[in-house]
Amino acid sequence: MQKCPVCKEPLQGKYWCQQCGAMFVCPNPACGAQVRKRDAQACSECGMLFAPYIEQRKKVRECPKCKKRQGLLEQRCRACRFWFNCPTCGHKITSTSSLTCPRCATDLRR
Ligand SMILES: [Zn+2]
Ligand SMILES: [Zn+2]
Ligand SMILES: [Zn+2]
Ligand SMILES: [Zn+2]
């Protein structure tokens, strides 16, 4: 039986510890990235927020620009129109101030 490295209780699943809430692997089936930050609120790869998923199985993300929550599959923020991923090549846009995609130079202001 594997034990939680944080609270030392036996682990029920591989994604998170039900005792202390520590997250180990992103539970988004399309992602599955390792969660290295112990106090992370969201996956650094796909951006999914952990709390709504654990509580209600909801896949949502927070817009890095306006902080509004929306579905994880949205390509673009509905409120401030920030692109989460480039509409042309799918590259993840990390900077909230970039006007073009750093990979393919698609105009992100459209
Ligand atoms: Zn734990
Ligand atoms: Zn993820
Ligand atoms: Zn936004
Ligand atoms: Zn691109």
mmCIF file of N, CA, C and O and ligand atoms in Angstrom:
data_model
loop_
_atom_site.group_PDB
_atom_site.id
_atom_site.type_symbol
_atom_site.label_atom_id
_atom_site.label_comp_id
_atom_site.label_asym_id
_atom_site.label_seq_id
_atom_site.Cartn_x
_atom_site.Cartn_y
_atom_site.Cartn_z
ATOM 1 N N MET A 1 0.847 -1.217 0.000
ATOM 2 C CA MET A 1 0.000 0.000 0.000
ATOM 3 C C MET A 1 0.867 1.246 0.000
ATOM 4 O O MET A 1 1.743 1.406 0.851
ATOM 5 N N GLN A 2 0.619 2.098 -0.945
ATOM 6 C CA GLN A 2 1.363 3.350 -1.006
ATOM 7 C C GLN A 2 0.886 4.317 0.066
ATOM 8 O O GLN A 2 -0.277 4.332 0.429
ATOM 9 N N LYS A 3 1.822 5.113 0.555
ATOM 10 C CA LYS A 3 1.427 6.089 1.571
ATOM 11 C C LYS A 3 1.605 7.505 1.059
ATOM 12 O O LYS A 3 2.495 7.784 0.264
ATOM 13 N N CYS A 4 0.764 8.378 1.549
ATOM 14 C CA CYS A 4 0.850 9.792 1.172
ATOM 15 C C CYS A 4 2.135 10.378 1.757
ATOM 16 O O CYS A 4 2.370 10.267 2.959
ATOM 17 N N PRO A 5 2.973 10.980 0.917
ATOM 18 C CA PRO A 5 4.218 11.557 1.420
ATOM 19 C C PRO A 5 3.985 12.781 2.302
ATOM 20 O O PRO A 5 4.895 13.221 3.004
ATOM 21 N N VAL A 6 2.780 13.307 2.283
ATOM 22 C CA VAL A 6 2.506 14.512 3.066
ATOM 23 C C VAL A 6 2.009 14.154 4.467
ATOM 24 O O VAL A 6 2.567 14.568 5.476
ATOM 25 N N CYS A 7 0.947 13.332 4.550
ATOM 26 C CA CYS A 7 0.355 13.055 5.872
ATOM 27 C C CYS A 7 0.594 11.620 6.326
ATOM 28 O O CYS A 7 0.195 11.245 7.427
ATOM 29 N N LYS A 8 1.238 10.780 5.477
ATOM 30 C CA LYS A 8 1.603 9.390 5.808
ATOM 31 C C LYS A 8 0.421 8.434 5.952
ATOM 32 O O LYS A 8 0.564 7.327 6.457
ATOM 33 N N GLU A 9 -0.761 8.858 5.537
ATOM 34 C CA GLU A 9 -1.914 7.964 5.548
ATOM 35 C C GLU A 9 -1.875 7.106 4.283
ATOM 36 O O GLU A 9 -1.336 7.528 3.266
ATOM 37 N N PRO A 10 -2.452 5.886 4.322
ATOM 38 C CA PRO A 10 -2.487 5.055 3.107
ATOM 39 C C PRO A 10 -3.285 5.743 1.997
ATOM 40 O O PRO A 10 -4.314 6.349 2.262
ATOM 41 N N LEU A 11 -2.780 5.619 0.764
ATOM 42 C CA LEU A 11 -3.443 6.283 -0.357
ATOM 43 C C LEU A 11 -4.549 5.410 -0.933
ATOM 44 O O LEU A 11 -4.370 4.222 -1.143
ATOM 45 N N GLN A 12 -5.710 6.011 -1.231
ATOM 46 C CA GLN A 12 -6.837 5.290 -1.834
ATOM 47 C C GLN A 12 -6.701 5.256 -3.345
ATOM 48 O O GLN A 12 -7.021 4.280 -3.982
ATOM 49 N N GLY A 13 -6.275 6.329 -3.928
ATOM 50 C CA GLY A 13 -6.135 6.413 -5.380
ATOM 51 C C GLY A 13 -4.792 7.009 -5.721
ATOM 52 O O GLY A 13 -4.056 7.414 -4.840
ATOM 53 N N LYS A 14 -4.508 7.065 -7.025
ATOM 54 C CA LYS A 14 -3.190 7.576 -7.388
ATOM 55 C C LYS A 14 -3.189 9.084 -7.629
ATOM 56 O O LYS A 14 -2.147 9.692 -7.778
ATOM 57 N N TYR A 15 -4.388 9.677 -7.694
ATOM 58 C CA TYR A 15 -4.450 11.090 -8.071
ATOM 59 C C TYR A 15 -4.256 12.047 -6.897
ATOM 60 O O TYR A 15 -3.508 12.980 -6.976
ATOM 61 N N TRP A 16 -5.002 11.801 -5.820
ATOM 62 C CA TRP A 16 -4.852 12.692 -4.676
ATOM 63 C C TRP A 16 -5.108 11.939 -3.379
ATOM 64 O O TRP A 16 -5.634 10.838 -3.376
ATOM 65 N N CYS A 17 -4.697 12.573 -2.258
ATOM 66 C CA CYS A 17 -4.883 11.980 -0.934
ATOM 67 C C CYS A 17 -6.199 12.479 -0.357
ATOM 68 O O CYS A 17 -6.432 13.684 -0.277
ATOM 69 N N GLN A 18 -7.065 11.544 0.032
ATOM 70 C CA GLN A 18 -8.358 11.953 0.558
ATOM 71 C C GLN A 18 -8.252 12.472 1.984
ATOM 72 O O GLN A 18 -9.159 13.122 2.483
ATOM 73 N N GLN A 19 -7.160 12.157 2.641
ATOM 74 C CA GLN A 19 -6.988 12.616 4.022
ATOM 75 C C GLN A 19 -6.611 14.088 4.086
ATOM 76 O O GLN A 19 -7.220 14.862 4.802
ATOM 77 N N CYS A 20 -5.569 14.452 3.343
ATOM 78 C CA CYS A 20 -5.063 15.819 3.471
ATOM 79 C C CYS A 20 -5.294 16.649 2.220
ATOM 80 O O CYS A 20 -5.044 17.849 2.227
ATOM 81 N N GLY A 21 -5.805 16.026 1.146
ATOM 82 C CA GLY A 21 -6.109 16.789 -0.060
ATOM 83 C C GLY A 21 -4.914 17.050 -0.958
ATOM 84 O O GLY A 21 -5.031 17.795 -1.926
ATOM 85 N N ALA A 22 -3.760 16.470 -0.660
ATOM 86 C CA ALA A 22 -2.581 16.682 -1.504
ATOM 87 C C ALA A 22 -2.803 16.063 -2.875
ATOM 88 O O ALA A 22 -3.347 14.971 -2.998
ATOM 89 N N MET A 23 -2.396 16.769 -3.908
ATOM 90 C CA MET A 23 -2.587 16.323 -5.286
ATOM 91 C C MET A 23 -1.280 15.777 -5.834
ATOM 92 O O MET A 23 -0.233 16.397 -5.668
ATOM 93 N N PHE A 24 -1.323 14.617 -6.502
ATOM 94 C CA PHE A 24 -0.088 14.032 -7.041
ATOM 95 C C PHE A 24 -0.078 13.996 -8.558
ATOM 96 O O PHE A 24 0.922 14.255 -9.191
ATOM 97 N N VAL A 25 -1.221 13.617 -9.142
ATOM 98 C CA VAL A 25 -1.322 13.524 -10.599
ATOM 99 C C VAL A 25 -2.588 14.256 -11.010
ATOM 100 O O VAL A 25 -3.626 14.128 -10.358
ATOM 101 N N CYS A 26 -2.514 15.005 -12.089
ATOM 102 C CA CYS A 26 -3.690 15.720 -12.590
ATOM 103 C C CYS A 26 -4.761 14.704 -12.988
ATOM 104 O O CYS A 26 -4.493 13.820 -13.795
ATOM 105 N N PRO A 27 -5.983 14.802 -12.413
ATOM 106 C CA PRO A 27 -7.022 13.800 -12.711
ATOM 107 C C PRO A 27 -7.719 13.998 -14.048
ATOM 108 O O PRO A 27 -8.587 13.212 -14.395
ATOM 109 N N ASN A 28 -7.351 15.011 -14.789
ATOM 110 C CA ASN A 28 -7.906 15.194 -16.136
ATOM 111 C C ASN A 28 -7.403 14.056 -17.032
ATOM 112 O O ASN A 28 -6.203 13.927 -17.251
ATOM 113 N N PRO A 29 -8.322 13.200 -17.545
ATOM 114 C CA PRO A 29 -7.897 12.028 -18.336
ATOM 115 C C PRO A 29 -7.054 12.401 -19.552
ATOM 116 O O PRO A 29 -6.212 11.627 -20.003
ATOM 117 N N ALA A 30 -7.283 13.602 -20.087
ATOM 118 C CA ALA A 30 -6.535 14.020 -21.273
ATOM 119 C C ALA A 30 -5.159 14.562 -20.911
ATOM 120 O O ALA A 30 -4.369 14.875 -21.789
ATOM 121 N N CYS A 31 -4.867 14.654 -19.626
ATOM 122 C CA CYS A 31 -3.620 15.305 -19.220
ATOM 123 C C CYS A 31 -2.729 14.347 -18.429
ATOM 124 O O CYS A 31 -1.766 13.814 -18.949
ATOM 125 N N GLY A 32 -3.060 14.102 -17.168
ATOM 126 C CA GLY A 32 -2.301 13.154 -16.354
ATOM 127 C C GLY A 32 -0.914 13.625 -15.967
ATOM 128 O O GLY A 32 -0.034 12.827 -15.670
ATOM 129 N N ALA A 33 -0.690 14.933 -15.946
ATOM 130 C CA ALA A 33 0.630 15.461 -15.598
ATOM 131 C C ALA A 33 0.906 15.307 -14.106
ATOM 132 O O ALA A 33 -0.008 15.289 -13.290
ATOM 133 N N GLN A 34 2.184 15.173 -13.781
ATOM 134 C CA GLN A 34 2.594 15.117 -12.381
ATOM 135 C C GLN A 34 2.389 16.486 -11.749
ATOM 136 O O GLN A 34 2.700 17.510 -12.356
ATOM 137 N N VAL A 35 1.868 16.490 -10.536
ATOM 138 C CA VAL A 35 1.706 17.753 -9.818
ATOM 139 C C VAL A 35 2.851 17.858 -8.824
ATOM 140 O O VAL A 35 2.939 17.078 -7.886
ATOM 141 N N ARG A 36 3.730 18.801 -9.072
ATOM 142 C CA ARG A 36 4.919 18.892 -8.218
ATOM 143 C C ARG A 36 4.740 19.858 -7.070
ATOM 144 O O ARG A 36 5.296 19.670 -6.011
ATOM 145 N N LYS A 37 3.948 20.883 -7.318
ATOM 146 C CA LYS A 37 3.736 21.854 -6.250
ATOM 147 C C LYS A 37 2.706 21.307 -5.274
ATOM 148 O O LYS A 37 1.587 20.989 -5.669
ATOM 149 N N ARG A 38 3.066 21.163 -4.003
ATOM 150 C CA ARG A 38 2.171 20.546 -3.028
ATOM 151 C C ARG A 38 0.891 21.338 -2.784
ATOM 152 O O ARG A 38 -0.144 20.781 -2.488
ATOM 153 N N ASP A 39 0.985 22.656 -2.880
ATOM 154 C CA ASP A 39 -0.195 23.471 -2.584
ATOM 155 C C ASP A 39 -0.861 24.000 -3.854
ATOM 156 O O ASP A 39 -1.596 24.973 -3.815
ATOM 157 N N ALA A 40 -0.596 23.332 -5.001
ATOM 158 C CA ALA A 40 -1.148 23.806 -6.276
ATOM 159 C C ALA A 40 -2.677 23.737 -6.257
ATOM 160 O O ALA A 40 -3.257 22.777 -5.767
ATOM 161 N N GLN A 41 -3.311 24.785 -6.794
ATOM 162 C CA GLN A 41 -4.771 24.818 -6.900
ATOM 163 C C GLN A 41 -5.217 24.309 -8.254
ATOM 164 O O GLN A 41 -6.366 23.943 -8.434
ATOM 165 N N ALA A 42 -4.301 24.328 -9.225
ATOM 166 C CA ALA A 42 -4.641 23.947 -10.591
ATOM 167 C C ALA A 42 -3.437 23.265 -11.231
ATOM 168 O O ALA A 42 -2.301 23.433 -10.795
ATOM 169 N N CYS A 43 -3.705 22.473 -12.296
ATOM 170 C CA CYS A 43 -2.629 21.782 -12.998
ATOM 171 C C CYS A 43 -1.815 22.790 -13.813
ATOM 172 O O CYS A 43 -2.378 23.634 -14.508
ATOM 173 N N SER A 44 -0.510 22.695 -13.735
ATOM 174 C CA SER A 44 0.330 23.640 -14.473
ATOM 175 C C SER A 44 0.341 23.317 -15.963
ATOM 176 O O SER A 44 0.682 24.155 -16.778
ATOM 177 N N GLU A 45 -0.043 22.100 -16.334
ATOM 178 C CA GLU A 45 -0.062 21.722 -17.746
ATOM 179 C C GLU A 45 -1.366 22.116 -18.431
ATOM 180 O O GLU A 45 -1.367 22.852 -19.390
ATOM 181 N N CYS A 46 -2.491 21.592 -17.948
ATOM 182 C CA CYS A 46 -3.757 21.822 -18.634
ATOM 183 C C CYS A 46 -4.574 22.927 -17.981
ATOM 184 O O CYS A 46 -5.559 23.374 -18.552
ATOM 185 N N GLY A 47 -4.196 23.365 -16.801
ATOM 186 C CA GLY A 47 -4.868 24.480 -16.155
ATOM 187 C C GLY A 47 -6.129 24.115 -15.397
ATOM 188 O O GLY A 47 -6.813 24.994 -14.880
ATOM 189 N N MET A 48 -6.472 22.826 -15.323
ATOM 190 C CA MET A 48 -7.695 22.438 -14.631
ATOM 191 C C MET A 48 -7.604 22.717 -13.135
ATOM 192 O O MET A 48 -6.598 22.419 -12.496
ATOM 193 N N LEU A 49 -8.684 23.293 -12.583
ATOM 194 C CA LEU A 49 -8.736 23.531 -11.144
ATOM 195 C C LEU A 49 -9.075 22.229 -10.435
ATOM 196 O O LEU A 49 -9.972 21.502 -10.857
ATOM 197 N N PHE A 50 -8.367 21.942 -9.363
ATOM 198 C CA PHE A 50 -8.555 20.654 -8.684
ATOM 199 C C PHE A 50 -9.806 20.600 -7.816
ATOM 200 O O PHE A 50 -10.530 19.617 -7.818
ATOM 201 N N ALA A 51 -10.083 21.661 -7.062
ATOM 202 C CA ALA A 51 -11.200 21.627 -6.110
ATOM 203 C C ALA A 51 -12.556 21.337 -6.766
ATOM 204 O O ALA A 51 -13.267 20.447 -6.297
ATOM 205 N N PRO A 52 -12.944 22.035 -7.858
ATOM 206 C CA PRO A 52 -14.250 21.726 -8.471
ATOM 207 C C PRO A 52 -14.308 20.292 -8.997
ATOM 208 O O PRO A 52 -15.378 19.684 -9.018
ATOM 209 N N TYR A 53 -13.162 19.735 -9.408
ATOM 210 C CA TYR A 53 -13.157 18.369 -9.913
ATOM 211 C C TYR A 53 -13.357 17.365 -8.780
ATOM 212 O O TYR A 53 -14.140 16.427 -8.883
ATOM 213 N N ILE A 54 -12.655 17.573 -7.675
ATOM 214 C CA ILE A 54 -12.769 16.661 -6.538
ATOM 215 C C ILE A 54 -14.172 16.708 -5.948
ATOM 216 O O ILE A 54 -14.763 15.686 -5.612
ATOM 217 N N GLU A 55 -14.735 17.907 -5.874
ATOM 218 C CA GLU A 55 -16.036 18.063 -5.236
ATOM 219 C C GLU A 55 -17.198 17.689 -6.152
ATOM 220 O O GLU A 55 -18.149 17.050 -5.721
ATOM 221 N N GLN A 56 -17.144 18.106 -7.416
ATOM 222 C CA GLN A 56 -18.301 17.919 -8.289
ATOM 223 C C GLN A 56 -17.968 17.279 -9.629
ATOM 224 O O GLN A 56 -18.827 17.246 -10.513
ATOM 225 N N ARG A 57 -16.731 16.821 -9.804
ATOM 226 C CA ARG A 57 -16.295 16.250 -11.086
ATOM 227 C C ARG A 57 -16.458 17.258 -12.225
ATOM 228 O O ARG A 57 -16.810 16.905 -13.345
ATOM 229 N N LYS A 58 -16.257 18.501 -11.916
ATOM 230 C CA LYS A 58 -16.367 19.551 -12.923
ATOM 231 C C LYS A 58 -14.995 19.886 -13.449
ATOM 232 O O LYS A 58 -14.063 20.094 -12.684
ATOM 233 N N LYS A 59 -14.882 19.942 -14.792
ATOM 234 C CA LYS A 59 -13.594 20.305 -15.390
ATOM 235 C C LYS A 59 -13.630 21.777 -15.770
ATOM 236 O O LYS A 59 -14.190 22.152 -16.797
ATOM 237 N N VAL A 60 -13.056 22.581 -14.922
ATOM 238 C CA VAL A 60 -13.037 24.017 -15.203
ATOM 239 C C VAL A 60 -11.626 24.564 -15.039
ATOM 240 O O VAL A 60 -10.780 23.965 -14.384
ATOM 241 N N ARG A 61 -11.392 25.679 -15.654
ATOM 242 C CA ARG A 61 -10.124 26.363 -15.526
ATOM 243 C C ARG A 61 -10.405 27.826 -15.184
ATOM 244 O O ARG A 61 -11.525 28.307 -15.353
ATOM 245 N N GLU A 62 -9.365 28.490 -14.732
ATOM 246 C CA GLU A 62 -9.502 29.902 -14.427
ATOM 247 C C GLU A 62 -8.714 30.679 -15.468
ATOM 248 O O GLU A 62 -7.563 30.357 -15.739
ATOM 249 N N CYS A 63 -9.337 31.673 -16.054
ATOM 250 C CA CYS A 63 -8.631 32.502 -17.029
ATOM 251 C C CYS A 63 -7.488 33.234 -16.326
ATOM 252 O O CYS A 63 -7.708 33.883 -15.307
ATOM 253 N N PRO A 64 -6.258 33.112 -16.845
ATOM 254 C CA PRO A 64 -5.129 33.770 -16.177
ATOM 255 C C PRO A 64 -5.229 35.288 -16.242
ATOM 256 O O PRO A 64 -4.574 35.987 -15.497
ATOM 257 N N LYS A 65 -6.063 35.770 -17.131
ATOM 258 C CA LYS A 65 -6.163 37.216 -17.310
ATOM 259 C C LYS A 65 -7.266 37.830 -16.438
ATOM 260 O O LYS A 65 -7.010 38.721 -15.652
ATOM 261 N N CYS A 66 -8.499 37.323 -16.561
ATOM 262 C CA CYS A 66 -9.609 37.961 -15.844
ATOM 263 C C CYS A 66 -10.102 37.120 -14.666
ATOM 264 O O CYS A 66 -10.990 37.545 -13.937
ATOM 265 N N LYS A 67 -9.529 35.911 -14.491
ATOM 266 C CA LYS A 67 -9.839 35.044 -13.348
ATOM 267 C C LYS A 67 -11.243 34.458 -13.357
ATOM 268 O O LYS A 67 -11.706 33.934 -12.357
ATOM 269 N N LYS A 68 -11.953 34.560 -14.486
ATOM 270 C CA LYS A 68 -13.279 33.946 -14.555
ATOM 271 C C LYS A 68 -13.127 32.455 -14.850
ATOM 272 O O LYS A 68 -12.259 32.041 -15.606
ATOM 273 N N ARG A 69 -14.018 31.652 -14.270
ATOM 274 C CA ARG A 69 -13.975 30.210 -14.503
ATOM 275 C C ARG A 69 -14.789 29.831 -15.724
ATOM 276 O O ARG A 69 -15.853 30.375 -15.957
ATOM 277 N N GLN A 70 -14.292 28.852 -16.459
ATOM 278 C CA GLN A 70 -15.027 28.309 -17.587
ATOM 279 C C GLN A 70 -14.572 26.901 -17.916
ATOM 280 O O GLN A 70 -13.611 26.423 -17.344
ATOM 281 N N GLY A 71 -15.315 26.270 -18.828
ATOM 282 C CA GLY A 71 -15.032 24.883 -19.169
ATOM 283 C C GLY A 71 -13.608 24.690 -19.658
ATOM 284 O O GLY A 71 -13.062 25.539 -20.342
ATOM 285 N N LEU A 72 -13.042 23.550 -19.293
ATOM 286 C CA LEU A 72 -11.656 23.257 -19.645
ATOM 287 C C LEU A 72 -11.460 23.146 -21.154
ATOM 288 O O LEU A 72 -10.371 23.358 -21.657
ATOM 289 N N LEU A 73 -12.514 22.811 -21.878
ATOM 290 C CA LEU A 73 -12.369 22.605 -23.315
ATOM 291 C C LEU A 73 -12.479 23.906 -24.113
ATOM 292 O O LEU A 73 -12.250 23.909 -25.321
ATOM 293 N N GLU A 74 -12.821 24.979 -23.437
ATOM 294 C CA GLU A 74 -12.862 26.265 -24.130
ATOM 295 C C GLU A 74 -11.464 26.618 -24.615
ATOM 296 O O GLU A 74 -10.490 26.457 -23.892
ATOM 297 N N GLN A 75 -11.386 27.104 -25.852
ATOM 298 C CA GLN A 75 -10.093 27.528 -26.392
ATOM 299 C C GLN A 75 -9.794 28.957 -25.988
ATOM 300 O O GLN A 75 -8.647 29.393 -26.017
ATOM 301 N N ARG A 76 -10.869 29.679 -25.652
ATOM 302 C CA ARG A 76 -10.735 31.100 -25.451
ATOM 303 C C ARG A 76 -11.652 31.547 -24.320
ATOM 304 O O ARG A 76 -12.757 31.025 -24.172
ATOM 305 N N CYS A 77 -11.175 32.519 -23.536
ATOM 306 C CA CYS A 77 -11.992 33.037 -22.444
ATOM 307 C C CYS A 77 -13.209 33.762 -23.002
ATOM 308 O O CYS A 77 -13.082 34.617 -23.874
ATOM 309 N N ARG A 78 -14.382 33.422 -22.457
ATOM 310 C CA ARG A 78 -15.605 34.058 -22.952
ATOM 311 C C ARG A 78 -15.740 35.487 -22.462
ATOM 312 O O ARG A 78 -16.443 36.286 -23.069
ATOM 313 N N ALA A 79 -15.097 35.788 -21.368
ATOM 314 C CA ALA A 79 -15.252 37.115 -20.785
ATOM 315 C C ALA A 79 -14.288 38.125 -21.388
ATOM 316 O O ALA A 79 -14.700 39.183 -21.851
ATOM 317 N N CYS A 80 -12.992 37.804 -21.400
ATOM 318 C CA CYS A 80 -12.023 38.804 -21.853
ATOM 319 C C CYS A 80 -11.403 38.447 -23.201
ATOM 320 O O CYS A 80 -10.560 39.169 -23.710
ATOM 321 N N ARG A 81 -11.805 37.318 -23.781
ATOM 322 C CA ARG A 81 -11.355 36.878 -25.099
ATOM 323 C C ARG A 81 -9.869 36.548 -25.164
ATOM 324 O O ARG A 81 -9.255 36.609 -26.218
ATOM 325 N N PHE A 82 -9.301 36.186 -24.045
ATOM 326 C CA PHE A 82 -7.917 35.712 -24.022
ATOM 327 C C PHE A 82 -7.864 34.276 -24.558
ATOM 328 O O PHE A 82 -8.650 33.422 -24.154
ATOM 329 N N TRP A 83 -6.934 34.018 -25.471
ATOM 330 C CA TRP A 83 -6.782 32.659 -26.015
ATOM 331 C C TRP A 83 -5.962 31.814 -25.040
ATOM 332 O O TRP A 83 -4.849 32.176 -24.687
ATOM 333 N N PHE A 84 -6.483 30.686 -24.614
ATOM 334 C CA PHE A 84 -5.712 29.763 -23.767
ATOM 335 C C PHE A 84 -4.712 28.996 -24.630
ATOM 336 O O PHE A 84 -3.618 28.689 -24.212
ATOM 337 N N ASN A 85 -5.150 28.649 -25.828
ATOM 338 C CA ASN A 85 -4.298 27.957 -26.793
ATOM 339 C C ASN A 85 -4.412 28.668 -28.130
ATOM 340 O O ASN A 85 -5.467 29.188 -28.461
ATOM 341 N N CYS A 86 -3.353 28.634 -28.878
ATOM 342 C CA CYS A 86 -3.351 29.269 -30.195
ATOM 343 C C CYS A 86 -4.404 28.611 -31.095
ATOM 344 O O CYS A 86 -4.448 27.386 -31.179
ATOM 345 N N PRO A 87 -5.268 29.411 -31.745
ATOM 346 C CA PRO A 87 -6.315 28.831 -32.598
ATOM 347 C C PRO A 87 -5.759 28.152 -33.850
ATOM 348 O O PRO A 87 -6.455 27.369 -34.493
ATOM 349 N N THR A 88 -4.520 28.422 -34.199
ATOM 350 C CA THR A 88 -3.927 27.817 -35.391
ATOM 351 C C THR A 88 -3.140 26.555 -35.060
ATOM 352 O O THR A 88 -3.384 25.488 -35.612
ATOM 353 N N CYS A 89 -2.189 26.659 -34.139
ATOM 354 C CA CYS A 89 -1.308 25.509 -33.892
ATOM 355 C C CYS A 89 -1.566 24.841 -32.543
ATOM 356 O O CYS A 89 -0.978 23.800 -32.250
ATOM 357 N N GLY A 90 -2.429 25.425 -31.691
ATOM 358 C CA GLY A 90 -2.737 24.798 -30.415
ATOM 359 C C GLY A 90 -1.710 25.043 -29.329
ATOM 360 O O GLY A 90 -1.837 24.513 -28.226
ATOM 361 N N HIS A 91 -0.713 25.840 -29.599
ATOM 362 C CA HIS A 91 0.326 26.148 -28.624
ATOM 363 C C HIS A 91 -0.291 26.824 -27.400
ATOM 364 O O HIS A 91 -1.145 27.689 -27.513
ATOM 365 N N LYS A 92 0.150 26.425 -26.219
ATOM 366 C CA LYS A 92 -0.378 27.004 -24.991
ATOM 367 C C LYS A 92 0.165 28.422 -24.805
ATOM 368 O O LYS A 92 1.375 28.628 -24.805
ATOM 369 N N ILE A 93 -0.764 29.373 -24.665
ATOM 370 C CA ILE A 93 -0.344 30.756 -24.494
ATOM 371 C C ILE A 93 -0.174 31.027 -23.002
ATOM 372 O O ILE A 93 -1.129 30.953 -22.235
ATOM 373 N N THR A 94 1.055 31.310 -22.607
ATOM 374 C CA THR A 94 1.314 31.483 -21.177
ATOM 375 C C THR A 94 1.297 32.946 -20.767
ATOM 376 O O THR A 94 0.965 33.268 -19.639
ATOM 377 N N SER A 95 1.679 33.811 -21.677
ATOM 378 C CA SER A 95 1.725 35.221 -21.328
ATOM 379 C C SER A 95 0.387 35.880 -21.630
ATOM 380 O O SER A 95 -0.146 35.757 -22.726
ATOM 381 N N THR A 96 -0.181 36.581 -20.652
ATOM 382 C CA THR A 96 -1.481 37.216 -20.860
ATOM 383 C C THR A 96 -1.352 38.492 -21.682
ATOM 384 O O THR A 96 -2.340 39.098 -22.048
ATOM 385 N N SER A 97 -0.128 38.910 -21.971
ATOM 386 C CA SER A 97 0.038 40.149 -22.723
ATOM 387 C C SER A 97 0.516 39.912 -24.154
ATOM 388 O O SER A 97 0.698 40.864 -24.911
ATOM 389 N N SER A 98 0.742 38.648 -24.543
ATOM 390 C CA SER A 98 1.252 38.421 -25.899
ATOM 391 C C SER A 98 0.169 38.647 -26.942
ATOM 392 O O SER A 98 -0.978 38.223 -26.785
ATOM 393 N N LEU A 99 0.519 39.318 -28.019
ATOM 394 C CA LEU A 99 -0.438 39.668 -29.057
ATOM 395 C C LEU A 99 -0.417 38.666 -30.198
ATOM 396 O O LEU A 99 -1.343 38.600 -30.998
ATOM 397 N N THR A 100 0.667 37.894 -30.276
ATOM 398 C CA THR A 100 0.762 36.870 -31.312
ATOM 399 C C THR A 100 1.237 35.559 -30.677
ATOM 400 O O THR A 100 1.858 35.553 -29.616
ATOM 401 N N CYS A 101 0.953 34.450 -31.366
ATOM 402 C CA CYS A 101 1.417 33.149 -30.885
ATOM 403 C C CYS A 101 2.946 33.085 -31.001
ATOM 404 O O CYS A 101 3.500 33.389 -32.056
ATOM 405 N N PRO A 102 3.648 32.709 -29.930
ATOM 406 C CA PRO A 102 5.108 32.643 -29.995
ATOM 407 C C PRO A 102 5.622 31.558 -30.943
ATOM 408 O O PRO A 102 6.776 31.590 -31.363
ATOM 409 N N ARG A 103 4.769 30.607 -31.295
ATOM 410 C CA ARG A 103 5.220 29.538 -32.185
ATOM 411 C C ARG A 103 4.937 29.822 -33.655
ATOM 412 O O ARG A 103 5.807 29.695 -34.506
ATOM 413 N N CYS A 104 3.700 30.223 -33.987
ATOM 414 C CA CYS A 104 3.357 30.379 -35.398
ATOM 415 C C CYS A 104 2.983 31.811 -35.774
ATOM 416 O O CYS A 104 2.625 32.067 -36.911
ATOM 417 N N ALA A 105 3.044 32.733 -34.813
ATOM 418 C CA ALA A 105 2.811 34.162 -35.048
ATOM 419 C C ALA A 105 1.385 34.496 -35.481
ATOM 420 O O ALA A 105 1.136 35.536 -36.070
ATOM 421 N N THR A 106 0.415 33.623 -35.164
ATOM 422 C CA THR A 106 -0.976 33.962 -35.422
ATOM 423 C C THR A 106 -1.383 35.168 -34.576
ATOM 424 O O THR A 106 -1.018 35.243 -33.408
ATOM 425 N N ASP A 107 -2.127 36.072 -35.158
ATOM 426 C CA ASP A 107 -2.603 37.242 -34.437
ATOM 427 C C ASP A 107 -3.657 36.819 -33.417
ATOM 428 O O ASP A 107 -4.684 36.236 -33.770
ATOM 429 N N LEU A 108 -3.392 37.100 -32.144
ATOM 430 C CA LEU A 108 -4.293 36.644 -31.086
ATOM 431 C C LEU A 108 -5.300 37.721 -30.664
ATOM 432 O O LEU A 108 -6.048 37.536 -29.723
ATOM 433 N N ARG A 109 -5.298 38.823 -31.351
ATOM 434 C CA ARG A 109 -6.219 39.904 -30.974
ATOM 435 C C ARG A 109 -7.549 39.819 -31.699
ATOM 436 O O ARG A 109 -8.461 40.581 -31.419
ATOM 437 N N ARG A 110 -7.668 38.913 -32.638
ATOM 438 C CA ARG A 110 -8.882 38.843 -33.436
ATOM 439 C C ARG A 110 -10.085 38.500 -32.587
ATOM 440 O O ARG A 110 -9.977 37.692 -31.675
HETATM 441 ZN ZN ZN B 1 -2.165 12.975 2.653
HETATM 442 ZN ZN ZN B 2 -3.570 18.637 -16.125
HETATM 443 ZN ZN ZN B 3 -10.592 35.948 -19.229
HETATM 444 ZN ZN ZN B 4 0.294 29.174 -32.931
#
